[in-house]
Amino acid sequence: MRDFIVGDKDTGLTGRLKIKAVELGFNLVGVTRAAPSPALEAYFRWIDAGMHAGMGYMARPDRQARRRDLNAILPGIESLIVVGLGYHTGMIPPAILEDPARGRIAAYAWGADYHDIMTPRLEALAEWLAVEQGEDSIHRVYVDTGALLERSHAHQAGLGFTGKNTMLIHPRRGSGFFLGEILTTLKLDSYDVPGRATMCGNCTRCLTACPTGAFPGPHVLDARRCISYLTIEHKGWIDRDLRPLMGNWVFGCDICQDVCPFQRFATPTQESVFYPQDVTRAAPPLLDLLALDEAGFHARYYGSPLYRIKRERLVRNACIAAGNWGNRAAVPPLEALLGDASPLIRGHAAWALWRILGGDARSLLVNAQRHETDQAAQAEIAGLLG
Ligand code: SF4
Ligand code: SF4
């Protein structure tokens, strides 16, 4: 993995820092001066257009101020160290992942929660740096938790270019990386230079492959239409027009990465914790997901990235995937979910039944409507009965 380290011939502090990062297991590391991201204005235009969807925290004035001036995050900040840790396993064949009887999970979530793996390593790297430098310094560690445009800073640190799919792409390793950052008040003895802004050329594969049309243009992702946003971040009702386009995805979506020609360079990660224990961690049968209760969800997903969306959102997503599967085998568990404690699940189960059974679902839904106490679920069923 050493050959992927940017500027690793450097024998000064920055060079030794990179060697330490590799010893800690990171695959990519680069350093950049702490300056506002050059992508900032485009980011604010994106926010103004509402493409951050329900992620209101992104538009909060305090977070915008931190993005404009990194000193608002860490006063006296001098440097940003950006690391990448590969998660690509390539272990599960597409025929299984694309089986409509299974719910598909994005590859980054097949194993352990990356926050638990990345954060202690970044802390260890920051502490090593502070001792090595022998100066008082302050640092902060982020694993996609801070008000940072991390892909842009990763580009500044020489880790890759930004694809039209908005991902950070390493030209010789693809985009299957978790990113993390150390913000520090230490000055380093050398800094990396950004590579080319993009290497996409005339390619538009990701833009045309997106099933929901979530790219209004190159390098712009409208989260309101993105399956990844809808299945993970979005807490409420999923737009009825988008549901049929979501296929069997129940957590995230990899399509715009999978079709990218740079993904052919992806090499399997050496982190065993990112490998799925078995095929059900990547593509569980939908019938199992529909039958999950709270205890079952906890037992199966504690310690996994899926745990943060809780049972309600996962079963909601499974209802949509079951509707898209269209198989009558899903009818009994969906019917049982009409009586679930969650109105969100009840409503999405009703939609799935309607999609599978068409007019044959009418008596089931009329009955469900009679007992429905939640206004939004009532509206959902009424909309189906039309
Ligand atoms: Fe489209 Fe999926 Fe990429 Fe989102 S993650 S932009 S839905 S292809
Ligand atoms: Fe760029 Fe093509 Fe990859 Fe999209 S699929 S990010 S256009 S190289």
Short mmCIF file of C-alpha atoms and ligand atoms in Angstrom, two decimals:
data_model
loop_
_atom_site.label_atom_id
_atom_site.label_comp_id
_atom_site.label_asym_id
_atom_site.label_seq_id
_atom_site.Cartn_x
_atom_site.Cartn_y
_atom_site.Cartn_z
CA MET A 1 0.00 0.00 0.00
CA ARG A 2 2.99 2.32 0.38
CA ASP A 3 3.02 3.22 -3.29
CA PHE A 4 -0.21 5.16 -2.87
CA ILE A 5 1.16 7.59 -0.34
CA VAL A 6 1.46 11.09 -1.70
CA GLY A 7 4.96 12.59 -1.50
CA ASP A 8 6.40 9.70 0.50
CA LYS A 9 10.00 10.45 -0.44
CA ASP A 10 9.93 13.35 1.99
CA THR A 11 12.20 12.58 5.00
CA GLY A 12 11.12 15.61 7.07
CA LEU A 13 8.31 15.74 9.59
CA THR A 14 5.63 15.51 6.91
CA GLY A 15 7.30 12.44 5.41
CA ARG A 16 7.59 10.75 8.80
CA LEU A 17 3.99 11.65 9.54
CA LYS A 18 2.96 9.82 6.39
CA ILE A 19 4.98 6.77 7.29
CA LYS A 20 3.28 6.76 10.69
CA ALA A 21 -0.12 7.06 9.02
CA VAL A 22 0.67 4.00 6.92
CA GLU A 23 1.81 2.10 10.02
CA LEU A 24 -1.56 2.92 11.54
CA GLY A 25 -3.22 1.31 8.53
CA PHE A 26 -4.26 4.28 6.40
CA ASN A 27 -3.92 3.87 2.65
CA LEU A 28 -3.80 7.52 1.65
CA VAL A 29 -2.46 10.55 3.45
CA GLY A 30 -1.76 14.11 2.41
CA VAL A 31 -1.33 17.46 4.07
CA THR A 32 -2.56 20.89 3.14
CA ARG A 33 -2.44 24.34 4.66
CA ALA A 34 -5.60 25.22 6.56
CA ALA A 35 -7.39 27.46 4.10
CA PRO A 36 -11.03 27.70 3.11
CA SER A 37 -12.04 25.20 0.46
CA PRO A 38 -11.97 26.50 -3.13
CA ALA A 39 -15.30 24.71 -3.57
CA LEU A 40 -16.97 26.94 -0.97
CA GLU A 41 -18.95 29.21 -3.28
CA ALA A 42 -20.28 26.24 -5.28
CA TYR A 43 -21.26 24.64 -1.99
CA PHE A 44 -23.22 27.72 -0.90
CA ARG A 45 -25.00 27.81 -4.26
CA TRP A 46 -25.89 24.15 -3.71
CA ILE A 47 -27.33 24.98 -0.30
CA ASP A 48 -29.24 27.98 -1.67
CA ALA A 49 -30.81 25.67 -4.28
CA GLY A 50 -32.09 23.43 -1.49
CA MET A 51 -30.18 20.39 -2.75
CA HIS A 52 -29.07 19.49 0.77
CA ALA A 53 -32.66 18.31 1.25
CA GLY A 54 -33.55 17.71 4.90
CA MET A 55 -29.98 18.03 6.15
CA GLY A 56 -30.77 21.42 7.66
CA TYR A 57 -27.65 21.35 9.81
CA MET A 58 -25.61 21.93 6.63
CA ALA A 59 -27.22 25.32 6.14
CA ARG A 60 -26.86 26.47 9.74
CA PRO A 61 -25.10 29.86 9.93
CA ASP A 62 -22.59 28.63 12.53
CA ARG A 63 -21.56 25.75 10.27
CA GLN A 64 -21.33 28.02 7.26
CA ALA A 65 -19.08 30.34 9.25
CA ARG A 66 -16.83 27.40 10.17
CA ARG A 67 -16.55 26.40 6.54
CA ARG A 68 -15.61 29.95 5.56
CA ASP A 69 -12.94 30.21 8.22
CA LEU A 70 -11.42 27.06 9.74
CA ASN A 71 -10.28 29.20 12.68
CA ALA A 72 -13.89 29.13 13.79
CA ILE A 73 -13.42 25.38 14.32
CA LEU A 74 -9.92 25.53 15.75
CA PRO A 75 -8.43 28.93 16.56
CA GLY A 76 -4.85 29.17 15.31
CA ILE A 77 -5.27 26.26 12.90
CA GLU A 78 -2.32 25.86 10.53
CA SER A 79 -2.62 22.47 8.87
CA LEU A 80 -5.03 19.82 7.72
CA ILE A 81 -3.94 16.21 7.50
CA VAL A 82 -6.30 14.16 5.35
CA VAL A 83 -6.28 10.37 5.35
CA GLY A 84 -8.10 7.72 3.37
CA LEU A 85 -8.87 4.15 4.37
CA GLY A 86 -10.02 1.78 1.64
CA TYR A 87 -13.15 -0.30 2.21
CA HIS A 88 -13.47 -2.05 -1.15
CA THR A 89 -13.80 -5.82 -0.74
CA GLY A 90 -15.36 -6.83 -4.04
CA MET A 91 -16.48 -9.94 -2.24
CA ILE A 92 -20.14 -10.33 -3.10
CA PRO A 93 -21.06 -11.16 -6.72
CA PRO A 94 -23.39 -8.71 -8.52
CA ALA A 95 -25.90 -11.51 -9.16
CA ILE A 96 -26.52 -11.71 -5.40
CA LEU A 97 -26.46 -7.96 -4.82
CA GLU A 98 -28.90 -7.32 -7.64
CA ASP A 99 -31.28 -10.14 -6.69
CA PRO A 100 -34.61 -8.29 -6.22
CA ALA A 101 -35.52 -10.71 -3.42
CA ARG A 102 -32.69 -9.20 -1.39
CA GLY A 103 -32.25 -5.75 0.10
CA ARG A 104 -29.00 -4.24 -1.09
CA ILE A 105 -26.62 -2.46 1.24
CA ALA A 106 -23.92 -0.02 0.07
CA ALA A 107 -20.47 -1.61 0.17
CA TYR A 108 -19.10 0.79 2.77
CA ALA A 109 -21.57 -0.59 5.30
CA TRP A 110 -20.92 -4.31 4.90
CA GLY A 111 -18.65 -4.50 7.91
CA ALA A 112 -17.87 -2.57 11.07
CA ASP A 113 -18.73 1.08 11.60
CA TYR A 114 -15.80 2.99 10.11
CA HIS A 115 -16.04 5.75 12.72
CA ASP A 116 -14.97 3.20 15.34
CA ILE A 117 -11.98 2.19 13.22
CA MET A 118 -10.85 5.57 11.92
CA THR A 119 -11.25 7.80 14.98
CA PRO A 120 -8.82 6.04 17.37
CA ARG A 121 -6.22 5.78 14.60
CA LEU A 122 -6.52 9.48 13.80
CA GLU A 123 -6.19 10.30 17.51
CA ALA A 124 -3.07 8.11 17.68
CA LEU A 125 -1.62 9.89 14.65
CA ALA A 126 -2.34 13.31 16.14
CA GLU A 127 -0.73 12.35 19.44
CA TRP A 128 2.33 10.96 17.65
CA LEU A 129 2.63 14.24 15.76
CA ALA A 130 2.35 16.36 18.89
CA VAL A 131 5.09 14.34 20.64
CA GLU A 132 7.32 14.30 17.56
CA GLN A 133 7.04 18.05 17.11
CA GLY A 134 7.60 18.73 20.82
CA GLU A 135 5.45 21.85 20.77
CA ASP A 136 2.24 22.70 22.47
CA SER A 137 -0.44 22.17 19.91
CA ILE A 138 -4.13 21.58 19.73
CA HIS A 139 -5.83 19.25 17.34
CA ARG A 140 -9.27 18.06 16.39
CA VAL A 141 -10.14 14.84 14.64
CA TYR A 142 -13.02 14.43 12.20
CA VAL A 143 -14.51 11.42 10.51
CA ASP A 144 -17.27 13.01 8.41
CA THR A 145 -18.60 14.72 11.51
CA GLY A 146 -17.30 18.27 11.17
CA ALA A 147 -18.27 21.34 9.20
CA LEU A 148 -15.63 20.62 6.57
CA LEU A 149 -15.86 20.11 2.82
CA GLU A 150 -13.69 17.07 3.26
CA ARG A 151 -13.53 15.90 -0.36
CA SER A 152 -12.35 19.32 -1.44
CA HIS A 153 -9.70 19.41 1.29
CA ALA A 154 -8.69 15.86 0.30
CA HIS A 155 -8.15 17.14 -3.24
CA GLN A 156 -6.07 20.03 -1.90
CA ALA A 157 -4.00 17.48 0.03
CA GLY A 158 -3.29 15.59 -3.19
CA LEU A 159 -5.47 12.55 -2.48
CA GLY A 160 -7.31 12.56 -5.78
CA PHE A 161 -9.71 14.49 -7.97
CA THR A 162 -13.41 15.18 -7.74
CA GLY A 163 -15.45 13.07 -10.14
CA LYS A 164 -18.61 14.20 -11.86
CA ASN A 165 -20.28 11.85 -9.36
CA THR A 166 -18.98 14.24 -6.63
CA MET A 167 -16.78 11.52 -5.13
CA LEU A 168 -13.11 11.90 -4.33
CA ILE A 169 -11.40 9.58 -6.80
CA HIS A 170 -7.82 8.40 -6.53
CA PRO A 171 -6.60 7.88 -10.11
CA ARG A 172 -5.03 4.53 -9.26
CA ARG A 173 -7.44 3.28 -6.58
CA GLY A 174 -10.93 4.51 -7.35
CA SER A 175 -13.29 6.04 -4.82
CA GLY A 176 -13.88 3.32 -2.21
CA PHE A 177 -12.37 5.27 0.69
CA PHE A 178 -13.41 6.58 4.02
CA LEU A 179 -11.93 10.02 4.62
CA GLY A 180 -10.80 11.48 7.90
CA GLU A 181 -9.00 14.64 8.96
CA ILE A 182 -6.77 16.00 11.66
CA LEU A 183 -6.98 19.74 12.14
CA THR A 184 -3.95 21.03 13.97
CA THR A 185 -2.31 24.25 15.11
CA LEU A 186 1.06 22.79 14.11
CA LYS A 187 2.90 24.06 11.07
CA LEU A 188 4.33 21.24 8.99
CA ASP A 189 7.61 21.45 7.12
CA SER A 190 6.11 20.68 3.73
CA TYR A 191 2.68 20.46 2.15
CA ASP A 192 1.23 18.54 -0.76
CA VAL A 193 -0.01 20.14 -3.93
CA PRO A 194 -3.42 19.35 -5.39
CA GLY A 195 -3.49 17.15 -8.46
CA ARG A 196 -5.73 17.77 -11.45
CA ALA A 197 -9.16 19.10 -10.52
CA THR A 198 -10.84 16.34 -12.49
CA MET A 199 -9.85 13.48 -14.78
CA CYS A 200 -13.32 12.55 -15.99
CA GLY A 201 -12.80 13.85 -19.52
CA ASN A 202 -15.84 13.20 -21.69
CA CYS A 203 -17.14 10.36 -19.55
CA THR A 204 -20.69 10.73 -18.24
CA ARG A 205 -21.34 7.16 -17.08
CA CYS A 206 -22.26 8.06 -13.52
CA LEU A 207 -24.62 10.83 -14.62
CA THR A 208 -26.59 8.58 -16.94
CA ALA A 209 -26.55 5.51 -14.67
CA CYS A 210 -28.22 7.22 -11.70
CA PRO A 211 -31.69 5.65 -11.53
CA THR A 212 -33.35 8.63 -9.88
CA GLY A 213 -31.80 11.41 -11.97
CA ALA A 214 -30.06 12.88 -8.96
CA PHE A 215 -27.41 14.73 -10.99
CA PRO A 216 -28.74 17.99 -12.45
CA GLY A 217 -25.26 18.37 -13.94
CA PRO A 218 -21.67 17.20 -13.56
CA HIS A 219 -20.29 17.56 -10.02
CA VAL A 220 -23.72 18.49 -8.64
CA LEU A 221 -25.76 16.01 -6.63
CA ASP A 222 -29.32 16.80 -5.65
CA ALA A 223 -29.69 14.93 -2.38
CA ARG A 224 -33.48 15.19 -2.61
CA ARG A 225 -33.38 12.53 -5.35
CA CYS A 226 -30.42 10.46 -4.15
CA ILE A 227 -31.13 6.94 -2.89
CA SER A 228 -28.26 7.22 -0.48
CA TYR A 229 -29.81 10.27 1.14
CA LEU A 230 -33.34 8.88 1.00
CA THR A 231 -32.52 5.52 2.59
CA ILE A 232 -30.13 6.83 5.25
CA GLU A 233 -30.61 10.49 6.14
CA HIS A 234 -34.23 11.05 5.26
CA LYS A 235 -36.40 10.31 8.26
CA GLY A 236 -39.88 10.65 6.87
CA TRP A 237 -42.03 9.64 3.93
CA ILE A 238 -40.23 8.90 0.70
CA ASP A 239 -41.68 10.58 -2.36
CA ARG A 240 -44.03 8.13 -4.02
CA ASP A 241 -42.64 8.93 -7.49
CA LEU A 242 -39.13 8.02 -6.40
CA ARG A 243 -39.95 4.71 -4.73
CA PRO A 244 -40.20 2.63 -7.93
CA LEU A 245 -36.80 3.96 -9.01
CA MET A 246 -35.03 2.78 -5.86
CA GLY A 247 -34.79 -0.87 -6.88
CA ASN A 248 -33.63 -3.12 -4.05
CA TRP A 249 -31.44 -0.57 -2.22
CA VAL A 250 -32.23 -0.53 1.49
CA PHE A 251 -29.14 1.33 2.77
CA GLY A 252 -27.21 3.66 0.50
CA CYS A 253 -26.46 3.23 -3.18
CA ASP A 254 -23.23 2.47 -5.04
CA ILE A 255 -24.34 2.81 -8.65
CA CYS A 256 -22.53 6.04 -9.54
CA GLN A 257 -19.33 4.63 -8.06
CA ASP A 258 -19.67 1.12 -9.50
CA VAL A 259 -20.02 2.37 -13.08
CA CYS A 260 -16.98 4.62 -12.82
CA PRO A 261 -14.06 3.37 -14.93
CA PHE A 262 -11.62 4.32 -12.17
CA GLN A 263 -13.21 1.65 -9.97
CA ARG A 264 -11.42 -1.01 -11.98
CA PHE A 265 -8.29 0.04 -10.09
CA ALA A 266 -9.86 -0.60 -6.68
CA THR A 267 -7.86 -3.10 -4.68
CA PRO A 268 -9.32 -5.18 -1.84
CA THR A 269 -8.84 -3.64 1.56
CA GLN A 270 -6.59 -5.30 4.10
CA GLU A 271 -9.01 -4.34 6.88
CA SER A 272 -10.78 -7.56 7.76
CA VAL A 273 -13.44 -5.64 9.71
CA PHE A 274 -14.83 -4.17 6.49
CA TYR A 275 -15.54 -7.58 4.97
CA PRO A 276 -19.08 -8.90 5.39
CA GLN A 277 -19.30 -11.82 7.77
CA ASP A 278 -21.63 -13.45 5.29
CA VAL A 279 -23.73 -12.57 2.30
CA THR A 280 -26.62 -11.31 4.44
CA ARG A 281 -24.49 -8.38 5.64
CA ALA A 282 -24.41 -7.12 2.06
CA ALA A 283 -27.75 -8.32 0.73
CA PRO A 284 -30.15 -9.71 3.35
CA PRO A 285 -33.30 -11.45 2.10
CA LEU A 286 -36.14 -8.93 2.08
CA LEU A 287 -38.38 -11.36 3.91
CA ASP A 288 -35.91 -11.30 6.83
CA LEU A 289 -35.82 -7.51 6.87
CA LEU A 290 -39.60 -7.23 6.81
CA ALA A 291 -39.77 -9.56 9.82
CA LEU A 292 -37.24 -7.62 11.91
CA ASP A 293 -38.43 -6.50 15.31
CA GLU A 294 -36.51 -4.12 17.58
CA ALA A 295 -34.61 -6.92 19.32
CA GLY A 296 -33.74 -8.56 16.03
CA PHE A 297 -32.56 -5.26 14.58
CA HIS A 298 -30.35 -4.61 17.60
CA ALA A 299 -28.89 -8.13 17.54
CA ARG A 300 -28.12 -7.99 13.86
CA TYR A 301 -26.92 -4.43 13.32
CA TYR A 302 -25.36 -3.18 16.55
CA GLY A 303 -21.83 -2.00 15.65
CA SER A 304 -22.68 -1.67 11.97
CA PRO A 305 -23.27 1.63 10.11
CA LEU A 306 -26.88 0.49 9.66
CA TYR A 307 -27.48 0.82 13.36
CA ARG A 308 -27.81 4.59 13.17
CA ILE A 309 -30.89 4.52 10.92
CA LYS A 310 -32.73 2.35 13.45
CA ARG A 311 -35.29 -0.31 12.67
CA GLU A 312 -37.99 2.10 11.48
CA ARG A 313 -36.05 3.49 8.53
CA LEU A 314 -34.58 0.12 7.56
CA VAL A 315 -37.97 -1.59 7.49
CA ARG A 316 -39.46 1.40 5.63
CA ASN A 317 -36.75 0.93 3.00
CA ALA A 318 -37.35 -2.82 2.92
CA CYS A 319 -41.05 -2.18 2.24
CA ILE A 320 -40.12 -0.12 -0.81
CA ALA A 321 -37.69 -2.78 -2.04
CA ALA A 322 -40.37 -5.44 -1.51
CA GLY A 323 -42.84 -3.38 -3.54
CA ASN A 324 -40.27 -3.18 -6.31
CA TRP A 325 -39.62 -6.92 -6.05
CA GLY A 326 -43.30 -7.44 -6.76
CA ASN A 327 -43.40 -10.99 -5.46
CA ARG A 328 -46.45 -12.27 -3.57
CA ALA A 329 -44.12 -13.98 -1.07
CA ALA A 330 -43.78 -10.55 0.52
CA VAL A 331 -47.53 -10.10 1.03
CA PRO A 332 -47.89 -11.86 4.44
CA PRO A 333 -45.08 -9.91 6.17
CA LEU A 334 -46.25 -6.66 4.57
CA GLU A 335 -49.77 -7.34 5.74
CA ALA A 336 -48.42 -7.86 9.26
CA LEU A 337 -46.59 -4.52 8.99
CA LEU A 338 -49.92 -2.75 8.41
CA GLY A 339 -50.28 -3.20 12.16
CA ASP A 340 -46.77 -2.00 13.04
CA ALA A 341 -46.31 0.59 15.80
CA SER A 342 -44.68 2.97 13.31
CA PRO A 343 -47.05 4.92 11.01
CA LEU A 344 -44.16 5.36 8.59
CA ILE A 345 -43.81 1.60 8.25
CA ARG A 346 -47.57 1.09 8.05
CA GLY A 347 -47.85 3.58 5.18
CA HIS A 348 -44.91 2.21 3.20
CA ALA A 349 -46.17 -1.35 3.72
CA ALA A 350 -49.52 -0.24 2.29
CA TRP A 351 -47.74 1.19 -0.76
CA ALA A 352 -45.78 -2.04 -1.26
CA LEU A 353 -48.97 -4.12 -1.06
CA TRP A 354 -50.61 -1.85 -3.60
CA ARG A 355 -47.61 -2.17 -5.90
CA ILE A 356 -47.56 -5.97 -5.63
CA LEU A 357 -51.27 -6.70 -5.66
CA GLY A 358 -52.71 -3.73 -7.50
CA GLY A 359 -56.50 -3.66 -7.18
CA ASP A 360 -56.38 -6.92 -5.19
CA ALA A 361 -54.96 -4.93 -2.29
CA ARG A 362 -58.06 -2.72 -2.05
CA SER A 363 -59.92 -4.60 0.68
CA LEU A 364 -56.73 -4.89 2.76
CA LEU A 365 -56.08 -1.18 2.46
CA VAL A 366 -59.68 -0.15 3.10
CA ASN A 367 -59.53 -2.17 6.30
CA ALA A 368 -56.17 -0.63 7.24
CA GLN A 369 -57.55 2.84 6.54
CA ARG A 370 -60.49 2.18 8.86
CA HIS A 371 -58.14 1.48 11.76
CA GLU A 372 -55.46 4.04 10.90
CA THR A 373 -55.03 6.73 13.56
CA ASP A 374 -52.09 8.60 12.09
CA GLN A 375 -52.88 11.46 9.73
CA ALA A 376 -49.89 10.97 7.40
CA ALA A 377 -50.46 7.22 7.10
CA GLN A 378 -54.16 7.92 6.47
CA ALA A 379 -53.19 10.29 3.66
CA GLU A 380 -50.81 7.69 2.20
CA ILE A 381 -53.49 5.01 2.09
CA ALA A 382 -56.12 7.42 0.82
CA GLY A 383 -53.71 8.42 -1.95
CA LEU A 384 -53.29 4.79 -2.96
CA LEU A 385 -57.01 4.10 -2.93
CA GLY A 386 -57.32 7.29 -4.95
FE1 SF4 B 1 -27.80 8.35 -8.01
FE2 SF4 B 1 -27.24 6.31 -6.40
FE3 SF4 B 1 -25.34 8.03 -7.03
FE4 SF4 B 1 -27.36 8.78 -5.44
S1 SF4 B 1 -25.78 7.27 -4.97
S2 SF4 B 1 -26.52 9.93 -7.10
S3 SF4 B 1 -29.07 7.62 -6.35
S4 SF4 B 1 -26.43 6.65 -8.44
FE1 SF4 B 2 -16.01 10.81 -13.92
FE2 SF4 B 2 -16.96 8.91 -15.55
FE3 SF4 B 2 -16.23 8.30 -13.06
FE4 SF4 B 2 -18.43 9.76 -13.50
S1 SF4 B 2 -18.12 7.63 -14.10
S2 SF4 B 2 -16.87 10.13 -11.95
S3 SF4 B 2 -17.79 10.97 -15.26
S4 SF4 B 2 -14.90 9.05 -14.70
#
